[in-house]
mmCIF file of C-alpha atoms and ligand atoms in Angstrom:
data_model
loop_
_atom_site.group_PDB
_atom_site.id
_atom_site.type_symbol
_atom_site.label_atom_id
_atom_site.label_comp_id
_atom_site.label_asym_id
_atom_site.label_seq_id
_atom_site.Cartn_x
_atom_site.Cartn_y
_atom_site.Cartn_z
ATOM 1 C CA UNK A 23 12.741 2.505 22.450
ATOM 2 C CA UNK A 24 11.288 6.048 22.417
ATOM 3 C CA UNK A 25 11.137 8.300 25.376
ATOM 4 C CA UNK A 26 7.681 9.424 27.281
ATOM 5 C CA UNK A 27 7.635 12.787 26.380
ATOM 6 C CA UNK A 28 8.640 10.901 22.812
ATOM 7 C CA UNK A 29 5.126 8.720 23.013
ATOM 8 C CA UNK A 30 3.916 11.778 23.874
ATOM 9 C CA UNK A 31 3.694 13.602 20.402
ATOM 10 C CA UNK A 32 2.656 10.882 18.771
ATOM 11 C CA UNK A 33 -1.209 10.801 20.305
ATOM 12 C CA UNK A 34 -1.348 14.480 18.762
ATOM 13 C CA UNK A 35 -3.626 13.452 16.027
ATOM 14 C CA UNK A 36 -2.510 12.756 13.107
ATOM 15 C CA UNK A 37 1.143 12.547 14.252
ATOM 16 C CA UNK A 38 3.534 9.448 14.140
ATOM 17 C CA UNK A 39 5.839 9.723 16.782
ATOM 18 C CA UNK A 40 7.326 13.400 14.128
ATOM 19 C CA UNK A 41 6.115 12.333 10.598
ATOM 20 C CA UNK A 42 3.029 12.060 9.654
ATOM 21 C CA UNK A 43 0.416 15.481 10.059
ATOM 22 C CA UNK A 44 -0.865 18.593 8.220
ATOM 23 C CA UNK A 45 1.547 21.027 5.629
ATOM 24 C CA UNK A 46 -1.435 22.711 3.160
ATOM 25 C CA UNK A 47 -3.641 25.943 3.070
ATOM 26 C CA UNK A 48 -6.079 26.822 5.553
ATOM 27 C CA UNK A 49 -8.905 26.291 3.679
ATOM 28 C CA UNK A 50 -8.126 22.845 3.259
ATOM 29 C CA UNK A 51 -6.737 21.672 6.177
ATOM 30 C CA UNK A 52 -11.005 22.860 7.388
ATOM 31 C CA UNK A 53 -11.894 20.649 5.013
ATOM 32 C CA UNK A 54 -9.136 18.073 6.242
ATOM 33 C CA UNK A 55 -10.301 18.128 9.572
ATOM 34 C CA UNK A 56 -14.595 18.258 8.291
ATOM 35 C CA UNK A 57 -13.544 14.293 6.654
ATOM 36 C CA UNK A 58 -12.267 13.023 9.527
ATOM 37 C CA UNK A 59 -14.708 14.495 12.231
ATOM 38 C CA UNK A 60 -17.447 12.289 9.685
ATOM 39 C CA UNK A 61 -15.297 9.322 8.937
ATOM 40 C CA UNK A 62 -14.874 8.683 13.249
ATOM 41 C CA UNK A 63 -18.550 8.933 13.385
ATOM 42 C CA UNK A 64 -19.364 6.517 10.154
ATOM 43 C CA UNK A 65 -16.341 4.452 11.910
ATOM 44 C CA UNK A 66 -19.477 3.478 14.362
ATOM 45 C CA UNK A 67 -22.471 4.257 12.736
ATOM 46 C CA UNK A 68 -23.833 0.230 11.940
ATOM 47 C CA UNK A 69 -25.278 1.142 8.865
ATOM 48 C CA UNK A 70 -22.299 2.538 7.023
ATOM 49 C CA UNK A 71 -19.855 -0.864 8.791
ATOM 50 C CA UNK A 72 -22.908 -3.327 7.638
ATOM 51 C CA UNK A 73 -22.604 -2.245 3.566
ATOM 52 C CA UNK A 74 -19.000 -2.069 3.735
ATOM 53 C CA UNK A 75 -18.911 -5.448 4.788
ATOM 54 C CA UNK A 76 -20.948 -6.246 2.720
ATOM 55 C CA UNK A 77 -19.444 -5.273 0.082
ATOM 56 C CA UNK A 78 -16.184 -6.978 0.933
ATOM 57 C CA UNK A 79 -18.036 -10.102 1.365
ATOM 58 C CA UNK A 80 -20.106 -9.803 -2.189
ATOM 59 C CA UNK A 81 -18.073 -7.712 -4.273
ATOM 60 C CA UNK A 82 -14.434 -8.025 -3.355
ATOM 61 C CA UNK A 83 -14.387 -12.425 -2.566
ATOM 62 C CA UNK A 84 -13.468 -11.073 1.521
ATOM 63 C CA UNK A 85 -11.975 -13.334 3.507
ATOM 64 C CA UNK A 86 -9.263 -13.432 1.602
ATOM 65 C CA UNK A 87 -7.963 -17.030 2.815
ATOM 66 C CA UNK A 88 -4.386 -17.524 4.303
ATOM 67 C CA UNK A 89 -2.442 -20.403 2.213
ATOM 68 C CA UNK A 90 -0.426 -23.007 3.057
ATOM 69 C CA UNK A 91 2.263 -23.149 0.045
ATOM 70 C CA UNK A 92 3.624 -26.442 1.272
ATOM 71 C CA UNK A 93 5.197 -27.276 -2.257
ATOM 72 C CA UNK A 94 7.528 -23.683 -1.473
ATOM 73 C CA UNK A 95 8.051 -24.098 2.486
ATOM 74 C CA UNK A 96 9.229 -28.020 1.648
ATOM 75 C CA UNK A 97 11.902 -26.698 -0.727
ATOM 76 C CA UNK A 98 12.823 -23.776 1.714
ATOM 77 C CA UNK A 99 12.518 -25.490 5.519
ATOM 78 C CA UNK A 100 10.064 -23.537 7.266
ATOM 79 C CA UNK A 101 6.386 -23.134 7.063
ATOM 80 C CA UNK A 102 5.309 -20.795 4.735
ATOM 81 C CA UNK A 103 1.961 -19.456 4.685
ATOM 82 C CA UNK A 104 0.427 -17.034 2.136
ATOM 83 C CA UNK A 105 -1.902 -14.203 2.378
ATOM 84 C CA UNK A 106 -4.296 -13.997 -0.704
ATOM 85 C CA UNK A 107 -4.681 -10.428 -1.343
ATOM 86 C CA UNK A 108 -4.163 -11.596 -4.907
ATOM 87 C CA UNK A 109 -7.524 -12.975 -4.827
ATOM 88 C CA UNK A 110 -9.605 -10.115 -4.124
ATOM 89 C CA UNK A 111 -11.539 -7.980 -6.450
ATOM 90 C CA UNK A 112 -9.316 -6.405 -9.410
ATOM 91 C CA UNK A 113 -6.201 -8.470 -8.054
ATOM 92 C CA UNK A 114 -4.928 -6.622 -5.235
ATOM 93 C CA UNK A 115 -5.210 -5.483 -1.866
ATOM 94 C CA UNK A 116 -5.876 -1.712 -3.334
ATOM 95 C CA UNK A 117 -9.908 -2.079 -3.727
ATOM 96 C CA UNK A 118 -10.237 -2.626 0.064
ATOM 97 C CA UNK A 119 -9.213 0.602 0.557
ATOM 98 C CA UNK A 120 -11.166 1.754 -2.225
ATOM 99 C CA UNK A 121 -14.128 0.737 -1.161
ATOM 100 C CA UNK A 122 -14.258 2.908 1.426
ATOM 101 C CA UNK A 123 -13.156 5.694 0.430
ATOM 102 C CA UNK A 124 -15.449 5.492 -2.232
ATOM 103 C CA UNK A 125 -18.412 4.451 0.482
ATOM 104 C CA UNK A 126 -17.322 7.484 2.411
ATOM 105 C CA UNK A 127 -17.295 9.938 -0.379
ATOM 106 C CA UNK A 128 -20.702 9.071 -0.754
ATOM 107 C CA UNK A 129 -21.716 8.998 2.434
ATOM 108 C CA UNK A 130 -20.131 12.351 3.242
ATOM 109 C CA UNK A 131 -22.898 13.658 0.270
ATOM 110 C CA UNK A 132 -19.346 14.121 -2.644
ATOM 111 C CA UNK A 133 -20.189 13.736 -6.546
ATOM 112 C CA UNK A 134 -16.957 12.793 -7.459
ATOM 113 C CA UNK A 135 -13.350 11.386 -6.883
ATOM 114 C CA UNK A 136 -10.002 12.511 -7.813
ATOM 115 C CA UNK A 137 -7.503 10.038 -7.639
ATOM 116 C CA UNK A 138 -3.639 10.034 -9.217
ATOM 117 C CA UNK A 139 -2.119 6.796 -10.422
ATOM 118 C CA UNK A 140 1.298 5.483 -11.170
ATOM 119 C CA UNK A 141 1.070 1.974 -13.267
ATOM 120 C CA UNK A 142 -2.632 2.492 -13.285
ATOM 121 C CA UNK A 143 -3.117 -0.236 -10.425
ATOM 122 C CA UNK A 144 -4.923 2.226 -8.130
ATOM 123 C CA UNK A 145 -7.032 4.475 -10.506
ATOM 124 C CA UNK A 146 -8.439 0.928 -12.000
ATOM 125 C CA UNK A 147 -9.357 0.514 -8.104
ATOM 126 C CA UNK A 148 -10.751 3.327 -7.164
ATOM 127 C CA UNK A 149 -12.723 3.666 -10.697
ATOM 128 C CA UNK A 150 -14.143 -0.055 -9.750
ATOM 129 C CA UNK A 151 -14.983 1.590 -6.407
ATOM 130 C CA UNK A 152 -16.507 4.722 -8.344
ATOM 131 C CA UNK A 153 -18.323 2.486 -10.967
ATOM 132 C CA UNK A 154 -20.230 0.615 -8.582
ATOM 133 C CA UNK A 155 -21.721 3.240 -5.622
ATOM 134 C CA UNK A 156 -22.829 5.497 -8.937
ATOM 135 C CA UNK A 157 -20.147 7.805 -8.376
ATOM 136 C CA UNK A 158 -17.628 10.523 -11.014
ATOM 137 C CA UNK A 159 -14.378 9.662 -11.391
ATOM 138 C CA UNK A 160 -11.015 11.951 -12.929
ATOM 139 C CA UNK A 161 -7.700 9.994 -12.703
ATOM 140 C CA UNK A 162 -4.504 12.135 -13.286
ATOM 141 C CA UNK A 163 -2.484 10.659 -14.532
ATOM 142 C CA UNK A 164 1.395 11.504 -16.222
ATOM 143 C CA UNK A 165 1.533 10.556 -20.060
ATOM 144 C CA UNK A 166 4.280 7.935 -19.768
ATOM 145 C CA UNK A 167 3.585 6.173 -17.415
ATOM 146 C CA UNK A 168 -0.481 6.235 -19.661
ATOM 147 C CA UNK A 169 1.560 4.717 -22.628
ATOM 148 C CA UNK A 170 3.635 2.059 -20.341
ATOM 149 C CA UNK A 171 0.018 1.128 -18.796
ATOM 150 C CA UNK A 172 -2.315 0.912 -21.823
ATOM 151 C CA UNK A 173 -4.032 -2.008 -20.171
ATOM 152 C CA UNK A 174 -5.012 -0.233 -17.071
ATOM 153 C CA UNK A 175 -6.071 3.328 -18.825
ATOM 154 C CA UNK A 176 -8.777 1.227 -21.435
ATOM 155 C CA UNK A 177 -9.918 -0.569 -18.156
ATOM 156 C CA UNK A 178 -10.189 2.969 -15.969
ATOM 157 C CA UNK A 179 -11.943 3.601 -19.356
ATOM 158 C CA UNK A 180 -14.458 1.249 -19.897
ATOM 159 C CA UNK A 181 -15.424 1.402 -15.604
ATOM 160 C CA UNK A 182 -16.492 5.199 -17.179
ATOM 161 C CA UNK A 183 -13.639 6.868 -15.696
ATOM 162 C CA UNK A 184 -11.809 9.939 -16.457
ATOM 163 C CA UNK A 185 -8.104 9.498 -17.419
ATOM 164 C CA UNK A 186 -6.543 12.664 -17.335
ATOM 165 C CA UNK A 187 -3.151 13.075 -19.319
ATOM 166 C CA UNK A 188 -0.337 14.915 -16.682
ATOM 167 C CA UNK A 189 2.108 16.090 -19.512
ATOM 168 C CA UNK A 190 4.684 18.468 -17.301
ATOM 169 C CA UNK A 191 7.684 18.255 -15.526
ATOM 170 C CA UNK A 192 8.696 13.590 -15.758
ATOM 171 C CA UNK A 193 5.049 12.969 -16.382
ATOM 172 C CA UNK A 194 4.911 10.078 -13.985
ATOM 173 C CA UNK A 195 3.340 9.703 -10.550
ATOM 174 C CA UNK A 196 4.894 12.890 -8.803
ATOM 175 C CA UNK A 197 3.070 15.077 -11.236
ATOM 176 C CA UNK A 198 0.280 13.036 -11.395
ATOM 177 C CA UNK A 199 -0.077 13.874 -7.644
ATOM 178 C CA UNK A 200 0.340 17.377 -7.428
ATOM 179 C CA UNK A 201 -1.912 17.768 -10.748
ATOM 180 C CA UNK A 202 -4.935 15.756 -8.864
ATOM 181 C CA UNK A 203 -4.221 17.450 -5.654
ATOM 182 C CA UNK A 204 -4.963 21.212 -7.120
ATOM 183 C CA UNK A 205 -7.452 19.692 -9.115
ATOM 184 C CA UNK A 206 -8.840 18.772 -5.756
ATOM 185 C CA UNK A 207 -8.582 21.941 -4.539
ATOM 186 C CA UNK A 208 -10.875 23.534 -7.300
ATOM 187 C CA UNK A 209 -13.302 20.821 -6.369
ATOM 188 C CA UNK A 210 -13.520 19.787 -3.053
ATOM 189 C CA UNK A 211 -16.829 21.198 -2.529
ATOM 190 C CA UNK A 212 -18.116 18.212 -4.437
ATOM 191 C CA UNK A 213 -15.359 15.665 -4.623
ATOM 192 C CA UNK A 214 -13.270 13.735 -1.853
ATOM 193 C CA UNK A 215 -9.839 12.872 -3.030
ATOM 194 C CA UNK A 216 -8.815 9.254 -2.942
ATOM 195 C CA UNK A 217 -6.051 8.756 -2.175
ATOM 196 C CA UNK A 218 -4.352 5.192 -3.075
ATOM 197 C CA UNK A 219 -2.150 4.905 0.015
ATOM 198 C CA UNK A 220 -1.679 5.419 3.694
ATOM 199 C CA UNK A 221 0.206 9.057 2.950
ATOM 200 C CA UNK A 222 -0.946 12.247 2.120
ATOM 201 C CA UNK A 223 -1.948 14.783 4.432
ATOM 202 C CA UNK A 224 -3.802 13.441 7.753
ATOM 203 C CA UNK A 225 -6.224 12.418 7.826
ATOM 204 C CA UNK A 226 -5.790 10.043 4.948
ATOM 205 C CA UNK A 227 -2.563 7.304 6.653
ATOM 206 C CA UNK A 228 -5.908 6.839 9.344
ATOM 207 C CA UNK A 229 -8.236 6.203 6.739
ATOM 208 C CA UNK A 230 -6.853 4.518 4.766
ATOM 209 C CA UNK A 231 -4.829 2.105 7.019
ATOM 210 C CA UNK A 232 -8.607 1.908 8.565
ATOM 211 C CA UNK A 233 -9.818 -0.452 5.216
ATOM 212 C CA UNK A 234 -6.509 -1.845 4.831
ATOM 213 C CA UNK A 235 -6.505 -3.630 8.644
ATOM 214 C CA UNK A 236 -8.895 -6.267 7.719
ATOM 215 C CA UNK A 237 -5.560 -7.843 6.239
ATOM 216 C CA UNK A 238 -4.517 -8.080 9.357
ATOM 217 C CA UNK A 239 -7.004 -9.080 11.634
ATOM 218 C CA UNK A 240 -9.052 -11.828 8.853
ATOM 219 C CA UNK A 241 -5.033 -12.834 8.928
ATOM 220 C CA UNK A 242 -4.579 -12.883 12.488
ATOM 221 C CA UNK A 243 -7.881 -15.636 12.897
ATOM 222 C CA UNK A 244 -7.178 -17.342 10.284
ATOM 223 C CA UNK A 245 -4.091 -18.551 11.441
ATOM 224 C CA UNK A 246 -4.946 -19.197 15.154
ATOM 225 C CA UNK A 247 -7.772 -21.381 13.519
ATOM 226 C CA UNK A 248 -5.187 -23.263 11.126
ATOM 227 C CA UNK A 249 -2.456 -23.368 13.294
ATOM 228 C CA UNK A 250 -3.229 -22.816 16.692
ATOM 229 C CA UNK A 251 -0.666 -20.692 17.208
ATOM 230 C CA UNK A 252 0.636 -17.018 16.052
ATOM 231 C CA UNK A 253 3.528 -16.913 13.691
ATOM 232 C CA UNK A 254 6.810 -16.474 14.185
ATOM 233 C CA UNK A 255 7.195 -13.608 11.405
ATOM 234 C CA UNK A 256 5.557 -11.698 9.411
ATOM 235 C CA UNK A 257 6.067 -9.790 5.846
ATOM 236 C CA UNK A 258 5.036 -7.466 3.500
ATOM 237 C CA UNK A 259 6.234 -5.031 1.502
ATOM 238 C CA UNK A 260 6.072 -1.477 1.598
ATOM 239 C CA UNK A 261 5.531 0.915 -0.814
ATOM 240 C CA UNK A 262 3.465 3.598 0.134
ATOM 241 C CA UNK A 263 2.752 1.093 3.042
ATOM 242 C CA UNK A 264 -1.085 0.404 2.318
ATOM 243 C CA UNK A 265 -1.063 -3.594 2.749
ATOM 244 C CA UNK A 266 2.018 -4.168 5.675
ATOM 245 C CA UNK A 267 0.549 -1.190 7.821
ATOM 246 C CA UNK A 268 -2.612 -3.150 7.185
ATOM 247 C CA UNK A 269 -1.076 -6.679 8.208
ATOM 248 C CA UNK A 270 1.489 -5.495 10.566
ATOM 249 C CA UNK A 271 -2.399 -4.066 12.808
ATOM 250 C CA UNK A 272 -3.864 -7.683 12.649
ATOM 251 C CA UNK A 273 -0.550 -8.279 14.587
ATOM 252 C CA UNK A 274 1.022 -5.095 15.863
ATOM 253 C CA UNK A 275 0.370 -6.456 19.644
ATOM 254 C CA UNK A 276 1.951 -9.747 19.476
ATOM 255 C CA UNK A 277 4.728 -8.657 21.238
ATOM 256 C CA UNK A 278 6.743 -12.047 20.201
ATOM 257 C CA UNK A 279 5.756 -11.751 16.571
ATOM 258 C CA UNK A 280 9.157 -10.775 14.460
ATOM 259 C CA UNK A 281 7.300 -7.826 11.527
ATOM 260 C CA UNK A 282 9.460 -6.899 8.803
ATOM 261 C CA UNK A 283 8.754 -4.677 6.394
ATOM 262 C CA UNK A 284 10.356 -5.098 2.952
ATOM 263 C CA UNK A 285 11.685 -1.538 0.952
ATOM 264 C CA UNK A 286 12.275 -2.001 -3.302
ATOM 265 C CA UNK A 287 16.454 -2.080 -2.982
ATOM 266 C CA UNK A 288 15.865 -1.430 -7.139
ATOM 267 C CA UNK A 289 18.765 -1.609 -9.121
ATOM 268 C CA UNK A 290 21.614 -0.687 -5.779
ATOM 269 C CA UNK A 291 21.990 1.302 -3.061
ATOM 270 C CA UNK A 292 22.771 4.598 -4.171
ATOM 271 C CA UNK A 293 20.058 7.717 -3.671
ATOM 272 C CA UNK A 294 17.975 7.439 -7.806
ATOM 273 C CA UNK A 295 18.584 3.463 -8.262
ATOM 274 C CA UNK A 296 15.948 2.179 -5.453
ATOM 275 C CA UNK A 297 12.631 3.559 -3.269
ATOM 276 C CA UNK A 298 13.651 2.580 -0.287
ATOM 277 C CA UNK A 299 12.752 5.565 1.855
ATOM 278 C CA UNK A 300 13.057 3.964 5.176
ATOM 279 C CA UNK A 301 16.689 2.880 4.407
ATOM 280 C CA UNK A 302 18.071 5.575 3.211
ATOM 281 C CA UNK A 303 15.733 8.342 3.077
ATOM 282 C CA UNK A 304 15.241 11.634 5.296
ATOM 283 C CA UNK A 305 13.283 13.260 7.459
ATOM 284 C CA UNK A 306 11.449 15.358 4.883
ATOM 285 C CA UNK A 307 8.169 17.402 3.286
ATOM 286 C CA UNK A 308 6.614 15.918 0.739
ATOM 287 C CA UNK A 309 2.529 16.062 -0.992
ATOM 288 C CA UNK A 310 1.521 17.460 2.691
ATOM 289 C CA UNK A 311 3.199 15.284 4.817
ATOM 290 C CA UNK A 312 6.463 14.120 6.894
ATOM 291 C CA UNK A 313 7.851 11.163 6.683
ATOM 292 C CA UNK A 314 11.435 10.011 5.734
ATOM 293 C CA UNK A 315 11.785 10.928 2.075
ATOM 294 C CA UNK A 316 13.955 9.624 -0.283
ATOM 295 C CA UNK A 317 16.416 13.233 -1.078
ATOM 296 C CA UNK A 318 19.413 14.627 -3.405
ATOM 297 C CA UNK A 319 22.327 16.339 -1.696
ATOM 298 C CA UNK A 320 20.436 19.741 -2.002
ATOM 299 C CA UNK A 321 17.175 18.631 -0.025
ATOM 300 C CA UNK A 322 14.963 18.236 -3.724
ATOM 301 C CA UNK A 323 13.184 15.341 -3.724
ATOM 302 C CA UNK A 324 14.979 12.386 -5.226
ATOM 303 C CA UNK A 325 13.463 10.193 -8.634
ATOM 304 C CA UNK A 326 12.715 6.420 -7.348
ATOM 305 C CA UNK A 327 12.841 3.778 -9.303
ATOM 306 C CA UNK A 328 12.162 -0.179 -8.766
ATOM 307 C CA UNK A 329 10.845 -3.184 -10.800
ATOM 308 C CA UNK A 330 7.746 -2.850 -8.961
ATOM 309 C CA UNK A 331 5.961 -0.077 -10.687
ATOM 310 C CA UNK A 332 3.425 -0.255 -7.572
ATOM 311 C CA UNK A 333 6.813 0.372 -4.892
ATOM 312 C CA UNK A 334 8.605 3.722 -6.944
ATOM 313 C CA UNK A 335 7.109 6.392 -4.030
ATOM 314 C CA UNK A 336 10.504 8.334 -2.918
ATOM 315 C CA UNK A 337 8.028 8.758 0.598
ATOM 316 C CA UNK A 338 5.744 6.644 2.242
ATOM 317 C CA UNK A 339 3.234 6.105 5.230
ATOM 318 C CA UNK A 340 4.501 8.517 8.790
ATOM 319 C CA UNK A 341 3.592 5.668 11.044
ATOM 320 C CA UNK A 342 5.973 2.978 8.920
ATOM 321 C CA UNK A 343 8.541 6.363 9.678
ATOM 322 C CA UNK A 344 7.335 5.899 13.744
ATOM 323 C CA UNK A 345 7.242 1.809 13.628
ATOM 324 C CA UNK A 346 10.923 2.044 12.824
ATOM 325 C CA UNK A 347 12.330 4.330 15.323
ATOM 326 C CA UNK A 348 11.123 2.637 18.350
ATOM 327 C CA UNK A 349 11.377 -0.253 16.683
ATOM 328 C CA UNK A 350 8.966 -2.723 16.809
ATOM 329 C CA UNK A 351 8.964 -2.901 13.033
ATOM 330 C CA UNK A 352 11.942 -4.305 10.650
ATOM 331 C CA UNK A 353 13.034 -2.202 7.557
ATOM 332 C CA UNK A 354 14.775 -4.403 5.168
ATOM 333 C CA UNK A 355 15.548 -4.376 1.154
ATOM 334 C CA UNK A 356 15.431 -6.414 -1.754
ATOM 335 C CA UNK A 357 16.402 -6.278 -5.198
ATOM 336 C CA UNK A 358 15.498 -6.703 -8.419
ATOM 337 C CA UNK A 359 16.483 -9.459 -9.455
ATOM 338 C CA UNK A 360 15.793 -11.261 -5.938
ATOM 339 C CA UNK A 361 12.497 -10.228 -6.993
ATOM 340 C CA UNK A 362 12.280 -11.409 -9.818
ATOM 341 C CA UNK A 363 14.068 -14.761 -9.020
ATOM 342 C CA UNK A 364 10.870 -15.079 -6.200
ATOM 343 C CA UNK A 365 8.928 -13.990 -9.103
ATOM 344 C CA UNK A 366 9.144 -17.592 -10.931
ATOM 345 C CA UNK A 367 9.965 -19.453 -7.719
ATOM 346 C CA UNK A 368 7.166 -18.406 -6.408
ATOM 347 C CA UNK A 369 4.629 -19.357 -9.696
ATOM 348 C CA UNK A 370 6.815 -22.749 -10.284
ATOM 349 C CA UNK A 371 6.672 -24.535 -6.561
ATOM 350 C CA UNK A 372 3.268 -22.984 -5.518
ATOM 351 C CA UNK A 373 1.074 -22.231 -9.496
ATOM 352 C CA UNK A 374 1.014 -18.445 -7.958
ATOM 353 C CA UNK A 375 2.096 -15.763 -10.410
ATOM 354 C CA UNK A 376 2.403 -12.492 -7.644
ATOM 355 C CA UNK A 377 2.902 -9.129 -8.515
ATOM 356 C CA UNK A 378 6.026 -7.716 -9.003
ATOM 357 C CA UNK A 379 6.002 -6.069 -5.422
ATOM 358 C CA UNK A 380 4.500 -8.622 -3.734
ATOM 359 C CA UNK A 381 7.673 -10.567 -4.884
ATOM 360 C CA UNK A 382 9.229 -8.527 -2.978
ATOM 361 C CA UNK A 383 7.813 -9.709 0.538
ATOM 362 C CA UNK A 384 8.527 -13.809 -0.717
ATOM 363 C CA UNK A 385 12.004 -12.859 -1.494
ATOM 364 C CA UNK A 386 12.477 -12.196 1.583
ATOM 365 C CA UNK A 387 10.800 -14.467 3.505
ATOM 366 C CA UNK A 388 12.892 -17.309 0.946
ATOM 367 C CA UNK A 389 16.587 -15.097 2.808
ATOM 368 C CA UNK A 390 15.411 -15.640 5.658
ATOM 369 C CA UNK A 391 13.498 -19.381 5.677
ATOM 370 C CA UNK A 392 16.862 -20.607 5.599
ATOM 371 C CA UNK A 393 18.343 -19.071 9.277
ATOM 372 C CA UNK A 394 14.759 -20.022 10.465
ATOM 373 C CA UNK A 395 14.485 -23.399 10.192
ATOM 374 C CA UNK A 396 11.204 -24.607 11.281
ATOM 375 C CA UNK A 397 9.516 -21.371 12.233
ATOM 376 C CA UNK A 398 5.790 -19.687 11.032
ATOM 377 C CA UNK A 399 6.304 -17.792 8.917
ATOM 378 C CA UNK A 400 3.094 -15.740 7.046
ATOM 379 C CA UNK A 401 3.780 -13.457 4.187
ATOM 380 C CA UNK A 402 1.198 -10.685 2.029
ATOM 381 C CA UNK A 403 1.159 -11.201 -0.994
ATOM 382 C CA UNK A 404 -0.895 -8.122 -1.615
ATOM 383 C CA UNK A 405 -1.596 -8.166 -5.413
ATOM 384 C CA UNK A 406 -1.831 -11.250 -8.612
ATOM 385 C CA UNK A 407 0.827 -10.906 -11.634
ATOM 386 C CA UNK A 408 -0.888 -10.619 -14.881
ATOM 387 C CA UNK A 409 -0.383 -6.718 -14.751
ATOM 388 C CA UNK A 410 3.086 -8.234 -15.268
ATOM 389 C CA UNK A 411 3.482 -11.587 -16.517
ATOM 390 C CA UNK A 412 4.616 -8.821 -20.393
ATOM 391 C CA UNK A 413 7.206 -7.212 -18.897
ATOM 392 C CA UNK A 414 9.121 -9.584 -17.231
ATOM 393 C CA UNK A 415 9.277 -11.770 -20.294
ATOM 394 C CA UNK A 416 10.599 -9.182 -22.294
ATOM 395 C CA UNK A 417 13.061 -8.464 -19.936
ATOM 396 C CA UNK A 418 13.630 -11.328 -17.736
ATOM 397 C CA UNK A 419 12.587 -13.921 -19.652
ATOM 398 C CA UNK A 420 13.360 -17.843 -18.026
ATOM 399 C CA UNK A 421 13.579 -21.172 -19.106
ATOM 400 C CA UNK A 422 13.093 -23.682 -16.733
HETATM 401 C C1 LIG B 504 0.142 -1.047 -4.700
HETATM 402 C C2 LIG B 504 0.439 -2.015 -4.600
HETATM 403 C C3 LIG B 504 1.808 -1.596 -3.540
HETATM 404 C C4 LIG B 504 1.947 -1.347 -3.026
HETATM 405 O O1 LIG B 504 1.579 -0.108 -2.203
HETATM 406 P P1 LIG B 504 1.359 -0.294 -0.846
HETATM 407 O O2 LIG B 504 0.464 0.436 0.112
HETATM 408 O O3 LIG B 504 2.988 -0.232 -0.322
HETATM 409 O O4 LIG B 504 0.642 -1.518 -0.233
HETATM 410 C C5 LIG B 504 1.815 -2.989 -2.845
HETATM 411 N N1 LIG B 504 1.433 -4.618 -3.959
HETATM 412 C C6 LIG B 504 0.172 -4.317 -4.864
HETATM 413 C C7 LIG B 504 0.038 -6.005 -5.208
HETATM 414 C C8 LIG B 504 0.137 -3.279 -5.346
HETATM 415 O O5 LIG B 504 -0.642 -2.853 -6.240
#
């Protein structure tokens, strides 16, 4: 556990322990501080809360159910419950913060949202929210990712977004973030940067966490109502860390609830083979904030890899780094093969095809079920697997 002094540091605005912060130029700092101030005001503004709640309920079908996975539970010897974020409009939890951020943009007088996307999941969610709220939408995406994720590119185009191809470096997510950030620096007076997870400089991790905390808040109430108890443990996958932090927020003060974050081990433990930043990362700065970061021996940012493209970011949200340091959350890993196994297992025992990202959380739940007979396990099912079907059939076909 941390000493008093170290906990004091965590109370500094925008820091979680030694992580987070705002490693950006002065002009943007002033803009970000102003965005944060306006966000804090809106948080206690009744009409903002009402509009957001209405969108979540009627546009995105919240509250999403907690589902008791009876067949899987029987096989595993545990009680397994799934928080069904896959049932959100657009098929994942990303719509929660996208609606929040787009509404924030509109309320603070911006005309446009700017975002980056890797596999296109965040791009589709933001383009959806922008269409609904009448905002222009520029999405930066690496040329390599554009070719790989054509269905999502087409969705964004239909929704009216400009998809801007980034053609330098590796032409994937990292370059797309750099390009989006550069564009934002030119356009911040009329646009809001709408980041895709609990990452980036302060105040973005805090803003995105706030909009995702609906997952944990609902889950806690629903679980108590269903079972009369709290779960014994709660599990979620960690890419940037937004669905997980949203889920964990509901249970963080319940000391008796064990909390596990699951990182992608990809092909193995070597740097470059995985995207497990909390497990193999070292303190570093990326995209304007400090976190545990996957780095090569010469301290350059390492390539991140996972079979689940939504998890392959070399950094991770600063609050997760802090929760790891103080020991409140345990971070574990699941490799590609284990995730694929869980993808098929959930599909075939429950009739629910999970996203490959979410399959990591399911896999870890099944793994610990063996040593936790009879216990109640709650898993964040962050998204549905429709987007992964072709890839899985092509690369990991399975008969029975
Ligand atoms: C993007 C994505 C993730 C990873 O993002 P987090 O910010 O870590 O939640 C997980 N699951 C799905 C379905 C996603 O689309």
